XYZ file of C-alpha atoms in Angstrom:
352
model
C -26.599 -81.171 122.314
C -27.984 -81.470 118.757
C -31.516 -80.886 119.964
C -33.964 -81.065 117.063
C -31.536 -82.746 114.626
C -32.126 -86.225 113.265
C -29.422 -88.912 113.395
C -28.788 -88.367 109.680
C -28.366 -84.594 110.153
C -26.033 -85.076 113.148
C -23.796 -87.445 111.205
C -23.731 -85.076 108.235
C -22.702 -82.130 110.432
C -20.094 -84.202 112.309
C -18.504 -85.296 109.018
C -18.274 -81.661 107.861
C -16.721 -80.584 111.176
C -14.120 -83.361 111.142
C -13.242 -82.837 107.489
C -12.632 -79.128 108.150
C -10.738 -79.915 111.390
C -8.400 -82.436 109.733
C -7.709 -80.506 106.506
C -8.370 -76.754 106.395
C -7.940 -76.063 110.149
C -4.873 -78.322 110.446
C -6.402 -79.975 113.562
C -6.919 -76.642 115.333
C -10.127 -76.765 117.422
C -10.445 -72.991 117.804
C -10.147 -72.327 114.060
C -12.790 -75.001 113.442
C -15.163 -73.491 116.009
C -14.737 -69.955 114.592
C -15.660 -71.241 111.124
C -18.833 -73.092 112.175
C -19.841 -70.295 114.564
C -20.835 -68.300 111.454
C -23.481 -70.942 110.678
C -24.912 -70.694 114.196
C -23.574 -74.107 115.296
C -23.119 -74.160 119.118
C -19.531 -74.515 120.381
C -20.566 -77.530 122.499
C -21.494 -79.422 119.313
C -18.249 -78.627 117.493
C -15.960 -79.469 120.430
C -17.854 -82.669 121.287
C -17.527 -83.913 117.680
C -13.784 -83.196 117.732
C -13.357 -84.943 121.099
C -15.366 -87.948 119.967
C -13.934 -88.471 116.486
C -10.444 -86.890 116.415
C -8.739 -90.293 116.685
C -11.296 -92.119 114.576
C -11.242 -92.630 110.824
C -14.979 -93.273 110.626
C -17.517 -90.629 111.711
C -20.606 -92.617 112.607
C -23.130 -92.387 115.424
C -24.442 -95.438 117.199
C -27.967 -96.334 116.288
C -30.419 -95.527 119.086
C -31.586 -98.415 121.223
C -35.032 -99.831 120.585
C -36.840 -102.340 118.472
C -35.732 -102.676 114.827
C -37.657 -100.742 112.195
C -40.348 -102.768 110.469
C -41.184 -100.339 107.671
C -38.238 -97.908 107.586
C -35.786 -100.641 106.632
C -32.598 -99.952 104.698
C -34.220 -101.404 101.584
C -37.261 -99.101 101.875
C -35.102 -96.033 102.531
C -32.920 -96.837 99.531
C -36.008 -97.182 97.323
C -37.408 -93.839 98.498
C -34.064 -92.119 97.966
C -33.778 -93.587 94.462
C -37.306 -92.436 93.528
C -36.591 -88.797 94.417
C -33.080 -88.808 92.946
C -34.335 -90.227 89.648
C -37.255 -87.786 89.444
C -37.218 -84.981 92.060
C -40.692 -83.796 90.945
C -42.345 -87.050 92.107
C -45.180 -86.357 94.549
C -45.264 -87.973 97.994
C -48.542 -89.702 97.071
C -47.029 -91.347 93.964
C -43.862 -92.364 95.847
C -45.946 -93.854 98.683
C -47.926 -95.994 96.218
C -44.698 -97.288 94.669
C -43.171 -98.220 98.024
C -46.551 -99.408 99.403
C -46.533 -97.408 102.635
C -48.679 -94.493 103.831
C -48.003 -90.927 102.654
C -47.465 -89.674 106.210
C -44.891 -92.368 107.018
C -43.085 -91.890 103.718
C -42.952 -88.150 104.436
C -41.428 -88.853 107.844
C -38.745 -91.155 106.369
C -38.039 -88.702 103.537
C -37.463 -85.719 105.835
C -36.136 -87.185 109.095
C -34.213 -90.238 107.879
C -32.985 -89.106 104.455
C -32.884 -85.313 104.810
C -34.901 -84.809 101.599
C -37.073 -81.690 101.814
C -39.717 -80.296 99.467
C -38.653 -77.072 97.780
C -40.670 -74.605 95.705
C -40.104 -74.566 91.951
C -39.245 -71.154 90.538
C -41.448 -69.907 87.684
C -39.579 -69.314 84.420
C -40.535 -68.748 80.768
C -40.531 -71.765 78.452
C -37.486 -70.981 76.308
C -36.602 -72.517 72.964
C -32.922 -73.445 72.340
C -32.490 -70.467 69.977
C -33.811 -68.080 72.652
C -31.504 -69.524 75.326
C -28.495 -69.056 73.066
C -29.484 -65.458 72.301
C -30.045 -64.622 75.988
C -26.606 -65.964 76.911
C -24.964 -63.966 74.121
C -26.841 -60.780 75.117
C -25.793 -61.142 78.761
C -22.132 -61.477 77.782
C -22.316 -58.201 75.834
C -24.415 -56.503 78.516
C -21.830 -57.326 81.199
C -19.123 -55.519 79.235
C -21.335 -52.465 78.749
C -22.206 -52.329 82.478
C -18.609 -52.061 83.716
C -18.031 -49.040 85.939
C -21.599 -47.749 85.536
C -24.691 -47.326 87.676
C -27.453 -49.356 86.022
C -30.971 -47.890 85.927
C -33.918 -50.158 85.102
C -37.419 -48.934 84.299
C -40.751 -50.683 83.891
C -44.510 -50.191 83.897
C -47.177 -52.051 85.827
C -50.927 -51.812 86.378
C -52.372 -51.447 89.873
C -56.118 -51.660 90.617
C -57.479 -48.769 92.671
C -59.266 -51.168 95.025
C -56.585 -53.184 96.919
C -58.935 -56.186 97.184
C -58.636 -56.674 93.401
C -54.935 -57.495 93.665
C -54.141 -61.234 93.388
C -53.265 -63.097 96.572
C -54.704 -65.337 99.268
C -57.055 -63.939 101.916
C -58.234 -65.672 105.090
C -60.876 -65.535 107.779
C -60.642 -67.267 111.157
C -63.417 -69.123 112.911
C -64.097 -72.304 114.877
C -67.504 -72.569 113.160
C -67.703 -71.094 109.603
C -71.512 -71.282 109.644
C -71.579 -68.549 112.288
C -69.500 -66.140 110.163
C -71.276 -63.504 108.064
C -71.154 -63.893 104.270
C -69.255 -60.605 103.855
C -66.447 -61.957 106.037
C -66.204 -65.296 104.216
C -65.885 -64.070 100.636
C -63.432 -61.918 98.764
C -65.333 -59.773 96.301
C -63.617 -58.950 93.053
C -64.690 -56.665 90.198
C -64.772 -58.177 86.722
C -63.230 -55.055 85.169
C -61.576 -53.154 88.037
C -60.387 -49.594 87.585
C -56.595 -49.564 87.199
C -53.806 -47.028 86.914
C -50.683 -47.507 84.823
C -47.527 -46.770 86.833
C -43.995 -46.130 85.574
C -40.942 -46.081 87.832
C -37.215 -46.710 87.625
C -34.725 -48.169 90.103
C -30.920 -47.931 90.132
C -28.290 -50.481 91.126
C -27.716 -48.358 94.277
C -31.291 -49.100 95.374
C -32.738 -45.622 94.710
C -36.272 -45.465 93.266
C -37.851 -42.658 91.253
C -41.136 -40.920 92.004
C -44.000 -42.743 90.279
C -45.523 -41.540 87.037
C -49.206 -42.476 87.341
C -51.374 -42.547 84.221
C -55.052 -43.295 83.671
C -54.557 -44.833 80.225
C -51.994 -46.892 78.347
C -48.472 -45.749 77.469
C -47.442 -44.951 73.894
C -44.143 -43.540 72.616
C -45.214 -39.892 73.024
C -46.426 -40.364 76.607
C -43.350 -42.456 77.429
C -40.978 -39.788 76.104
C -42.748 -36.841 77.744
C -43.851 -38.263 81.107
C -41.394 -41.093 81.757
C -38.091 -40.151 80.096
C -38.145 -36.341 80.245
C -40.056 -35.838 83.500
C -39.201 -39.096 85.293
C -35.836 -40.511 84.209
C -33.964 -37.210 83.801
C -35.186 -35.924 87.174
C -34.134 -39.221 88.785
C -30.613 -39.068 87.307
C -30.175 -35.417 88.341
C -31.353 -36.188 91.865
C -29.391 -39.364 92.634
C -26.721 -39.928 89.958
C -25.751 -36.529 88.564
C -22.014 -37.250 88.863
C -22.164 -40.974 88.019
C -21.751 -42.797 84.744
C -25.157 -44.339 84.187
C -26.477 -47.065 81.903
C -30.214 -47.005 81.267
C -31.660 -50.503 80.810
C -35.283 -50.347 79.579
C -37.347 -53.427 78.894
C -38.144 -54.414 75.312
C -41.554 -52.704 75.063
C -41.991 -51.155 71.609
C -42.397 -47.593 72.892
C -39.111 -47.835 74.836
C -37.141 -48.206 71.611
C -39.170 -45.840 69.434
C -36.954 -43.712 67.188
C -37.885 -40.422 68.880
C -37.076 -41.935 72.303
C -33.633 -43.301 71.374
C -32.759 -40.059 69.538
C -33.635 -38.034 72.638
C -31.540 -40.299 74.892
C -28.533 -39.867 72.583
C -29.098 -36.106 72.448
C -29.027 -35.954 76.263
C -25.965 -38.263 76.429
C -27.878 -40.884 78.409
C -26.182 -44.190 77.633
C -28.708 -46.994 77.162
C -28.696 -50.722 76.400
C -29.096 -51.200 72.619
C -32.049 -53.322 71.598
C -29.859 -56.019 70.005
C -28.062 -56.819 73.302
C -31.086 -56.458 75.601
C -31.840 -60.020 76.881
C -35.400 -60.939 75.822
C -37.981 -62.429 78.184
C -35.793 -62.807 81.291
C -37.787 -61.206 84.146
C -35.545 -63.080 86.638
C -32.711 -60.682 85.730
C -34.752 -57.540 86.393
C -35.171 -56.897 90.150
C -37.779 -54.217 89.446
C -40.252 -57.102 89.006
C -39.737 -58.044 92.677
C -39.985 -54.372 93.615
C -43.462 -54.280 92.026
C -44.471 -57.462 93.862
C -43.417 -56.113 97.274
C -45.076 -52.742 96.688
C -48.341 -54.388 95.596
C -48.219 -56.671 98.629
C -48.104 -53.614 100.918
C -50.841 -51.863 98.917
C -53.104 -54.938 99.123
C -53.202 -54.580 102.925
C -54.816 -51.127 102.802
C -58.218 -51.098 104.468
C -59.656 -48.076 102.663
C -59.812 -47.414 98.921
C -58.273 -44.128 97.649
C -61.268 -42.291 96.175
C -59.337 -39.780 94.031
C -56.438 -39.914 91.578
C -54.415 -37.612 93.831
C -54.912 -39.815 96.902
C -53.935 -42.945 94.969
C -50.752 -41.310 93.689
C -49.853 -40.136 97.208
C -50.428 -43.584 98.705
C -48.419 -45.346 96.020
C -45.544 -42.864 96.305
C -45.382 -43.367 100.077
C -45.482 -47.174 99.762
C -42.772 -47.374 97.084
C -40.536 -44.981 99.044
C -40.783 -47.245 102.099
C -40.135 -50.395 100.041
C -37.094 -48.698 98.472
C -35.715 -47.787 101.920
C -36.137 -51.277 103.360
C -35.476 -53.451 100.291
C -33.989 -51.354 97.463
C -30.314 -52.201 98.020
C -31.054 -55.856 98.749
C -33.077 -56.237 95.558
C -30.304 -54.787 93.404
C -27.157 -56.125 95.087
C -26.909 -59.326 93.010
C -27.801 -57.767 89.641
C -24.340 -58.155 88.096
C -23.847 -61.600 89.628
C -27.081 -62.892 88.058
C -26.194 -61.519 84.624
C -22.748 -63.102 84.943
C -24.334 -66.453 85.839
C -26.477 -66.385 82.696
C -23.558 -65.164 80.570
C -21.491 -68.169 81.687
C -24.070 -70.906 82.196
C -27.274 -69.845 80.436
C -30.682 -69.199 82.028
C -30.606 -72.605 83.769
C -27.862 -71.228 86.053
C -30.452 -68.958 87.723
C -32.428 -71.983 88.940
C -29.298 -73.603 90.411
C -28.360 -70.520 92.467
């Protein structure tokens, strides 16, 4: 029972089980088990906690037998806990110097005794208070405009022809690096790699358009002709002909050029007005993650497409597969995220 859990984690779980058993489940063991079964907690754990603590007011495990801790004393644990509660960004090395114990032992106390784990910080733009206020206001208006509509996002990205020029970590494996050839130990990268500009759109149903691949940059004329007329309209007719759609472009200048917005109105394609389009919030646009996943797949290609046609074919195949496996998942929380920002500002995205 409880294999792999520390004493702290066992007590925490037991307290949750007993609180649910005594309140929500009205002291019904089966109801309690069915609830915790969803978290993957074994039935033996749940029933043993109930048997052990059902007549007890205090849920507490006996300390294991053995010699008393010399370094992991209550005082030391309290100091470590206070350090990370006061400033969660404190490094293990700095905390270890303050407490005057080794980094490895502090790490063991932090994780196994206190249940404090290191978590990755999410990247986010450095907003000014005025920007945060505007983003919140825009999201409130955007939510109202989205009601009852399929949302379509579009974006452009640049992809190098040679997959090895994409950012990311690469590895080689060897017991003795000196025996490995130079070509296997380095990752060669061109200073000015050849790139293609790619436009695509994705809907809140998880559908993705065919890519528009260009050899140069996008201006308003190219965007209108290749992306809106040839790409967006074909996408709507293929997947959302009978749906009410809301087109949500990013704030690139060419996306809101006069000739572009006039054409969208002429074709009765509802779009997000520039004044309610939240600025500089990539966290709200799942198409950014779609690009990242597609590039990750492309980076694993062993051979370089040697023609424009081959590159376009490869990219189309990759993005179609990513859309099938991840499209719906990427888009399912779109409204929820916008609602979070509308109610709590951009900081709410980091909390959830």
